[in-house]
Amino acid sequence: MASSNAIAQIGVTGLAVMGSNIARNLARHGYTVALHNRSVAKTDALLDAHGDDGEFVRTETIEEFVGALEKPRRVLIMVKAGDATDAVIEELAGAMEPGDIIIDGGNALYTDTIRREAAMAARGLNFVGAGISGGEEGALNGPAIMPGGPKESYESLGPLLESISAKVDGVPCCTHIGPDGSGHFVKMVHNGIEYADMQLIGEAYHLLRDALGLGAAQIAEVFTGWNSGELESYLVEITAQVLEQIDAETGKPLVDVIVDAAEQKGTGRWTVKSALDLGVPVTGIAEAVFARALSGSRAQRKAAQGLASGTLAEKPTDVAQFTEDIRQALYASKIVAYAQGFDQIAAGSAEYDWDLHPGDLATIWRGGCIIRARFLNRIKEAYEVDPGLPSLILAPYFREAIEHAVDSWRRVVATAVQLGIPVPAFASSLSYYDALRAERLPAALTQGQRDFFGAHTYERVDREGKFHTLWSGDRTEVSVE
Ligand code: 6PG
């Protein structure tokens, strides 16, 4: 229902599908929602189609929109990340008063959010960068929400955002993440993990298709079976549905008529760039980003058709055993991807002094978001027992899970290599695991090489200090501190 003088508890500007669905979700939970969109036609389309979802206030200008809000005013921006968001923020800030709250619900780059939060604070405004995960369906029926920003603004915002979020065991999939850009940082890492998860599922699909010769429908059944066990998750569930889908036009499995070039809007790339700056080896996420880029380099791939494969091995004949091996390899690699993601969150928390709580993040990621999965309960438990875990892999549950899976993991990676099937995320995750547990890494040689050509010094295993060998002189060693 649209009314002209109602005082709204929140306003939503940017009424594409995500913004419209969030506005509907808010209205369905009893909030009066002021609506604004650059083109009023979108506002009217929403009201025509879903005006009965609850109380809406139709507005045409930013001034009218802001004027329809009770104080302290709360505005949710759902527009494209980047310049469009800056433009809307500037227009809103000019019409709002100290104490009001601007929430950016888009996939903004967290460093932009840090800048914006500081700029708005200087004008007395609260700026909240909130990651919202779950796609269009989640926005309407219950997303996971990751709001950062001033703690005091969460006192006003929290109950509202928690009411519209997904719930697991009655617990909202929403909590105050931390200061300034922390909400968008955590959403960014969520997306990085999402990329890794999707790549790992893709590699499992590739092996089931090309090593075992299974068709899409058969592979769908495999994923459906996996979804009733420890791999239970939204991404495994939808994978089965995508693989079951038949293309109406050709009668073939839809997946067989989709071009095999993956796109990406950028959040996965941001995760890897951030991890490089923070010095965190997010190898699974990085391989996923690069795999998407490689799949999209169509001209190069076309030119590379026919490159020698070398002598390939015989394909596995025990379908049940190799299918189980793939399931184990997928689970182990998934544990590595999440462990790396949580390492990046810990590094970001230290770098930006955010005091993030990994157990809280695992808790709100159990529902609503794209990476929601049964094993997030195990991650929540692991961090509740030991918030300072050096790595998720070292939590007893995950340590044992990998111990159980590692033989299968090695068989799958070795078989894939012998069959010429690319498994960059499976293989890099296994190598990450082996490097993490290795007693002596070849980095000692790297340090020797660096000292040889750059006098960059090295440490010794048998005493404290920094040392340099006089490589161009008598090759004696000198202490340099
Ligand atoms: C979510 C999704 C979503 C994602 C877009 C684009 O949490 O709801 O992660 O925010 O960014 O679907 O995904 P790509 O980065 O793969 O283009």
XYZ file of C-alpha atoms and ligand atoms in Angstrom:
498
model
C 0.000 0.000 0.000
C 1.477 3.401 -0.928
C 0.706 6.337 1.358
C 1.908 9.903 0.946
C 2.495 11.130 4.527
C 3.465 7.987 6.400
C 6.642 8.198 8.407
C 8.842 5.349 7.283
C 11.232 3.411 9.518
C 13.663 2.860 6.639
C 14.154 3.945 3.036
C 15.517 1.907 0.124
C 17.039 3.659 -2.888
C 18.003 1.584 -5.921
C 15.106 -0.677 -6.844
C 16.649 -3.216 -9.182
C 15.793 -6.804 -8.199
C 17.985 -6.926 -5.067
C 16.780 -3.516 -3.820
C 13.140 -4.288 -4.595
C 13.321 -7.640 -2.845
C 14.984 -6.170 0.242
C 12.279 -3.444 0.338
C 9.566 -6.120 0.083
C 11.241 -8.187 2.800
C 11.280 -5.127 5.102
C 7.627 -4.338 4.356
C 6.602 -7.952 4.953
C 8.187 -7.650 8.407
C 5.951 -4.728 9.267
C 8.242 -1.800 8.534
C 6.962 1.190 6.590
C 9.430 1.492 3.721
C 10.109 4.688 1.770
C 10.987 3.897 -1.855
C 13.242 5.815 -4.218
C 14.771 5.045 -7.577
C 16.469 7.292 -10.138
C 13.722 6.296 -12.579
C 10.317 6.493 -10.864
C 9.018 3.886 -13.293
C 10.873 1.215 -11.299
C 9.269 2.452 -8.073
C 5.832 2.302 -9.669
C 6.521 -1.140 -11.121
C 7.382 -2.420 -7.647
C 4.232 -0.877 -6.158
C 2.038 -2.196 -8.970
C 3.365 -5.720 -8.604
C 3.932 -5.969 -4.857
C 2.353 -2.951 -3.179
C 0.292 -5.291 -1.009
C 3.409 -6.712 0.667
C 3.101 -4.002 3.319
C 3.375 -0.257 3.891
C 5.383 1.663 1.267
C 5.902 5.400 0.782
C 6.303 6.310 -2.896
C 8.763 9.179 -3.447
C 10.208 10.805 -6.552
C 13.060 12.984 -5.297
C 15.792 12.461 -2.716
C 14.370 15.340 -0.651
C 10.917 13.737 -0.628
C 12.496 10.363 0.132
C 14.520 11.665 3.107
C 11.532 13.698 4.295
C 9.426 10.552 4.552
C 11.727 8.976 7.161
C 11.384 9.045 10.927
C 14.509 10.199 12.790
C 17.212 9.072 13.120
C 16.753 8.462 9.429
C 17.900 5.136 7.990
C 18.543 4.763 4.268
C 19.646 1.571 2.505
C 21.499 2.121 -0.788
C 21.179 -0.762 -3.243
C 22.880 0.630 -6.337
C 25.875 -0.543 -8.399
C 29.186 -0.424 -6.514
C 31.590 2.365 -7.478
C 30.808 5.859 -8.760
C 27.031 5.330 -8.710
C 27.200 4.643 -4.984
C 29.357 7.730 -4.356
C 26.871 9.881 -6.258
C 23.886 8.650 -4.239
C 25.791 9.007 -0.949
C 26.661 12.625 -1.760
C 23.059 13.458 -2.675
C 21.728 11.787 0.486
C 24.322 13.396 2.757
C 23.212 16.798 1.510
C 19.637 16.080 2.596
C 20.255 14.220 5.872
C 21.161 15.428 9.377
C 23.759 14.424 11.981
C 22.808 11.133 13.622
C 21.148 9.762 10.497
C 22.349 6.433 9.072
C 23.367 5.598 5.495
C 23.692 1.871 4.770
C 25.471 0.678 1.618
C 24.087 -2.786 0.847
C 25.989 -3.224 -2.422
C 29.161 -5.264 -3.036
C 31.401 -2.271 -2.358
C 35.178 -2.576 -2.151
C 35.979 -2.382 1.577
C 38.609 0.312 1.115
C 35.911 2.518 -0.483
C 33.761 1.847 2.561
C 36.574 2.850 4.935
C 36.904 6.130 2.990
C 33.138 6.744 2.906
C 32.645 5.979 6.587
C 35.298 8.524 7.535
C 33.852 11.153 5.183
C 30.320 10.686 6.527
C 31.526 10.668 10.145
C 33.088 14.082 9.502
C 29.584 15.276 8.603
C 28.005 13.709 11.675
C 26.439 10.891 9.664
C 26.707 7.154 10.448
C 27.878 5.098 7.457
C 27.326 1.339 7.477
C 28.855 -0.889 4.797
C 26.706 -4.014 4.865
C 27.478 -7.131 2.856
C 24.223 -8.788 1.832
C 24.462 -12.368 0.607
C 21.913 -14.767 -0.816
C 21.118 -13.328 -4.214
C 17.623 -12.252 -5.256
C 15.889 -15.099 -3.403
C 17.830 -14.383 -0.234
C 17.067 -10.656 -0.401
C 13.354 -11.460 -0.464
C 13.148 -14.366 1.958
C 16.134 -13.941 4.240
C 19.742 -13.057 3.359
C 22.836 -13.228 5.478
C 23.718 -9.653 6.387
C 27.196 -8.455 7.364
C 26.920 -4.846 8.586
C 30.064 -2.968 9.629
C 30.268 0.626 10.798
C 29.753 2.399 14.140
C 28.607 0.077 16.923
C 26.061 2.652 18.100
C 24.350 2.652 14.703
C 23.827 -1.110 15.093
C 21.738 -0.423 18.199
C 19.244 1.308 15.906
C 19.765 -0.915 12.852
C 20.403 -4.344 14.350
C 16.854 -5.378 15.272
C 15.590 -4.295 11.838
C 18.309 -6.113 9.858
C 18.137 -9.189 12.074
C 14.363 -9.391 11.615
C 14.691 -9.654 7.807
C 17.757 -11.919 7.782
C 17.727 -15.701 7.452
C 17.510 -17.611 10.750
C 19.231 -20.872 11.736
C 18.037 -22.512 14.993
C 16.257 -19.192 15.590
C 19.545 -17.281 15.404
C 19.607 -14.401 12.878
C 22.205 -14.643 10.097
C 23.163 -11.060 10.857
C 25.446 -9.504 13.451
C 27.524 -6.355 13.840
C 30.795 -7.311 12.128
C 33.059 -4.463 13.256
C 34.102 -0.880 12.431
C 34.130 0.942 9.083
C 34.911 -1.370 6.124
C 34.877 -4.666 8.056
C 31.404 -5.651 6.860
C 32.310 -5.296 3.199
C 35.699 -6.939 3.831
C 34.004 -9.997 5.314
C 31.486 -10.087 2.431
C 34.413 -9.897 -0.004
C 36.098 -12.893 1.660
C 32.732 -14.693 1.666
C 32.694 -14.207 -2.103
C 36.279 -15.426 -2.414
C 35.336 -18.602 -0.570
C 32.278 -18.835 -2.839
C 34.559 -18.747 -5.890
C 36.765 -21.490 -4.444
C 33.750 -23.601 -3.513
C 32.310 -23.250 -7.033
C 35.669 -24.076 -8.660
C 36.083 -27.188 -6.507
C 32.558 -28.338 -7.390
C 33.407 -27.661 -11.041
C 36.525 -29.811 -10.815
C 34.554 -32.631 -9.189
C 32.005 -32.360 -12.028
C 34.840 -32.367 -14.606
C 36.324 -35.556 -13.128
C 32.954 -37.313 -12.897
C 32.282 -36.372 -16.525
C 35.670 -37.027 -18.120
C 37.367 -39.590 -15.870
C 34.248 -41.665 -15.244
C 32.230 -40.801 -18.362
C 29.085 -39.902 -16.396
C 26.361 -37.816 -18.040
C 24.847 -34.677 -16.495
C 21.838 -36.510 -15.082
C 24.054 -39.150 -13.470
C 26.326 -36.478 -12.006
C 23.270 -34.657 -10.681
C 22.379 -37.823 -8.786
C 25.900 -37.963 -7.350
C 25.658 -34.371 -6.085
C 22.183 -35.014 -4.685
C 23.611 -37.944 -2.751
C 26.554 -35.861 -1.525
C 24.133 -33.185 -0.346
C 22.739 -35.537 2.306
C 26.149 -35.829 3.958
C 29.004 -33.604 5.198
C 29.029 -31.729 1.867
C 25.435 -30.538 2.427
C 25.344 -26.947 1.170
C 23.464 -24.486 -1.013
C 26.080 -24.708 -3.781
C 25.999 -28.537 -3.899
C 22.199 -28.435 -3.859
C 21.921 -25.986 -6.783
C 24.648 -27.853 -8.684
C 22.383 -30.901 -8.816
C 19.520 -28.710 -10.042
C 21.621 -27.046 -12.745
C 22.850 -30.466 -13.934
C 19.288 -31.863 -14.001
C 18.031 -28.999 -16.161
C 17.187 -29.986 -19.762
C 17.474 -27.350 -22.497
C 13.971 -27.024 -24.010
C 15.318 -26.141 -27.443
C 17.727 -29.048 -27.955
C 16.542 -31.592 -25.429
C 20.146 -31.817 -24.176
C 21.291 -31.165 -20.582
C 21.458 -27.371 -20.267
C 25.030 -27.562 -18.927
C 26.116 -29.123 -22.225
C 24.877 -26.153 -24.267
C 26.233 -23.358 -22.020
C 29.474 -21.716 -23.241
C 32.322 -22.830 -20.927
C 33.621 -19.312 -20.218
C 33.065 -18.157 -16.633
C 32.554 -14.468 -15.877
C 33.137 -12.567 -12.674
C 31.959 -9.210 -11.373
C 35.107 -8.738 -9.314
C 34.676 -9.673 -5.673
C 36.819 -12.793 -6.058
C 39.587 -10.742 -7.653
C 39.398 -8.217 -4.806
C 39.784 -11.044 -2.302
C 43.005 -12.256 -3.924
C 44.438 -8.734 -4.317
C 43.728 -8.080 -0.647
C 45.269 -11.425 0.356
C 48.424 -10.618 -1.624
C 48.746 -7.303 0.250
C 48.051 -9.018 3.587
C 50.477 -11.851 2.775
C 47.850 -14.588 3.148
C 48.133 -17.612 0.795
C 44.529 -17.998 -0.388
C 45.631 -20.526 -2.999
C 42.201 -22.113 -3.537
C 40.507 -18.752 -4.071
C 43.299 -17.549 -6.362
C 43.142 -20.693 -8.490
C 39.384 -20.211 -8.781
C 39.781 -16.620 -9.990
C 42.479 -17.620 -12.474
C 40.443 -20.616 -13.675
C 37.581 -18.264 -14.524
C 39.980 -15.967 -16.401
C 41.534 -18.888 -18.305
C 38.124 -20.261 -19.268
C 37.281 -16.837 -20.682
C 40.425 -16.524 -22.820
C 38.614 -17.987 -25.802
C 41.016 -16.996 -28.612
C 44.013 -18.379 -26.724
C 42.146 -21.588 -25.924
C 41.055 -21.961 -29.533
C 44.656 -21.591 -30.673
C 45.732 -24.143 -28.064
C 43.376 -26.860 -29.293
C 45.389 -29.890 -30.363
C 48.363 -29.265 -28.034
C 50.017 -32.593 -27.199
C 48.500 -34.360 -24.180
C 51.327 -36.820 -23.751
C 50.562 -40.428 -22.905
C 47.422 -40.558 -20.804
C 46.626 -43.252 -18.272
C 43.706 -45.676 -18.369
C 40.529 -44.249 -16.828
C 39.425 -45.586 -13.432
C 37.168 -48.630 -13.723
C 35.839 -48.704 -10.153
C 33.232 -45.933 -10.536
C 31.941 -46.180 -6.957
C 35.417 -46.006 -5.415
C 36.617 -43.105 -7.556
C 33.358 -41.240 -6.992
C 33.933 -41.601 -3.250
C 37.543 -40.460 -3.704
C 36.294 -37.348 -5.487
C 33.838 -36.649 -2.674
C 36.627 -36.913 -0.104
C 38.944 -34.707 -2.197
C 36.173 -32.130 -2.542
C 35.585 -32.054 1.210
C 39.290 -31.801 2.065
C 39.873 -29.057 -0.512
C 36.799 -27.200 0.750
C 38.223 -27.280 4.295
C 41.457 -25.740 2.945
C 39.523 -23.006 1.092
C 37.549 -22.029 4.205
C 40.688 -22.231 6.385
C 42.451 -19.840 4.005
C 39.435 -17.501 3.950
C 39.350 -17.360 7.745
C 43.122 -16.752 7.783
C 42.528 -13.734 5.556
C 39.798 -12.479 7.877
C 42.186 -12.778 10.835
C 44.879 -10.914 8.880
C 42.431 -8.154 7.880
C 41.230 -7.850 11.461
C 44.813 -7.372 12.682
C 45.767 -4.998 9.846
C 42.740 -2.719 10.319
C 42.349 -3.272 14.076
C 38.772 -4.519 13.640
C 38.730 -7.207 16.355
C 36.686 -9.594 14.169
C 35.251 -12.792 15.666
C 35.514 -15.821 13.306
C 32.973 -17.828 15.312
C 30.381 -15.070 14.831
C 31.025 -15.092 11.078
C 30.657 -18.868 10.848
C 27.414 -18.499 12.808
C 25.828 -15.998 10.421
C 27.131 -17.850 7.337
C 25.149 -20.970 8.320
C 22.111 -19.604 6.507
C 20.966 -17.110 3.897
C 24.302 -16.675 2.127
C 25.670 -18.432 -0.953
C 28.273 -20.419 1.010
C 25.764 -21.644 3.592
C 26.657 -25.231 4.453
C 26.248 -27.834 7.200
C 29.946 -27.734 7.968
C 29.768 -24.106 9.016
C 28.333 -25.491 12.267
C 31.618 -27.358 12.724
C 33.573 -24.140 11.989
C 31.442 -22.261 14.541
C 32.160 -24.987 17.130
C 35.887 -25.009 16.324
C 36.242 -21.266 16.915
C 34.044 -21.395 20.016
C 36.475 -23.923 21.506
C 39.561 -22.014 20.343
C 39.035 -18.500 18.885
C 42.788 -18.254 18.310
C 43.105 -21.359 16.118
C 46.375 -21.049 14.081
C 44.450 -22.665 11.210
C 41.005 -24.190 10.888
C 42.796 -27.286 9.567
C 44.217 -27.818 13.066
C 40.803 -28.011 14.752
C 40.361 -31.673 15.803
C 37.237 -32.194 13.675
C 38.884 -30.871 10.513
C 42.268 -32.461 11.237
C 40.554 -35.855 11.449
C 38.373 -35.186 8.407
C 41.462 -34.479 6.304
C 43.336 -37.456 7.785
C 40.427 -39.609 6.619
C 40.340 -37.970 3.181
C 44.010 -37.512 2.310
C 44.587 -40.875 0.577
C 41.579 -40.258 -1.674
C 42.715 -36.678 -2.226
C 46.116 -37.862 -3.442
C 44.556 -40.503 -5.706
C 42.216 -37.945 -7.264
C 44.944 -35.366 -7.946
C 47.331 -38.018 -9.295
C 44.647 -39.570 -11.501
C 43.551 -36.176 -12.818
C 47.158 -35.357 -13.766
C 47.592 -38.744 -15.463
C 44.356 -38.205 -17.414
C 45.178 -34.639 -18.417
C 42.156 -33.228 -16.534
C 42.904 -29.788 -14.991
C 42.238 -29.638 -11.235
C 43.985 -26.406 -10.189
C 42.037 -25.956 -6.965
C 42.168 -29.622 -5.869
C 45.907 -29.786 -6.601
C 46.860 -26.411 -5.094
C 44.834 -27.211 -1.966
C 46.670 -30.526 -1.537
C 50.032 -28.811 -2.067
C 49.036 -26.107 0.425
C 48.244 -28.843 2.956
C 51.548 -30.619 2.276
C 53.484 -27.349 2.519
C 51.768 -26.438 5.784
C 52.770 -29.739 7.367
C 56.251 -29.983 5.750
C 59.208 -30.060 8.150
C 61.660 -28.303 5.760
C 60.488 -26.220 2.779
C 62.721 -25.242 -0.180
C 62.438 -21.636 1.058
C 65.907 -22.131 2.608
C 67.313 -22.316 -0.925
C 65.269 -19.259 -1.924
C 66.863 -17.319 0.931
C 70.313 -18.458 -0.203
C 69.602 -17.333 -3.766
C 68.263 -13.945 -2.573
C 71.367 -13.459 -0.451
C 73.614 -14.424 -3.383
C 72.236 -11.863 -5.872
C 70.772 -9.226 -3.539
C 72.578 -9.585 -0.182
C 69.086 -9.826 1.333
C 70.437 -11.887 4.300
C 69.030 -15.030 5.906
C 68.477 -16.511 9.357
C 70.149 -19.709 10.612
C 68.459 -22.699 12.264
C 71.141 -22.935 14.926
C 71.382 -19.383 16.273
C 69.601 -16.024 16.408
C 70.414 -13.147 14.074
C 70.646 -12.221 10.399
C 73.547 -13.393 8.224
C 75.085 -12.768 4.815
C 77.632 -14.811 2.881
C 80.298 -12.848 0.974
C 79.430 -14.623 -2.272
C 81.605 -12.400 -4.475
C 84.483 -12.484 -1.972
C 85.904 -15.271 0.133
C 82.408 -16.695 0.756
C 82.744 -16.396 4.506
C 79.638 -15.613 6.466
C 79.158 -12.361 8.365
C 76.580 -11.461 10.959
C 74.602 -8.395 9.910
C 72.851 -7.465 13.188
C 26.006 -13.278 -2.892
C 26.765 -13.389 -4.189
C 26.682 -12.121 -5.025
C 27.688 -12.214 -6.185
C 27.025 -11.994 -7.502
C 28.090 -11.900 -8.608
O 26.670 -13.363 -1.841
O 24.778 -13.148 -2.968
O 28.148 -13.578 -3.857
O 26.966 -11.005 -4.208
O 28.601 -11.216 -6.079
O 26.161 -13.065 -7.702
O 28.907 -13.026 -8.569
P 30.268 -13.095 -9.466
O 31.324 -12.370 -8.675
O 30.519 -14.545 -9.623
O 29.999 -12.393 -10.768
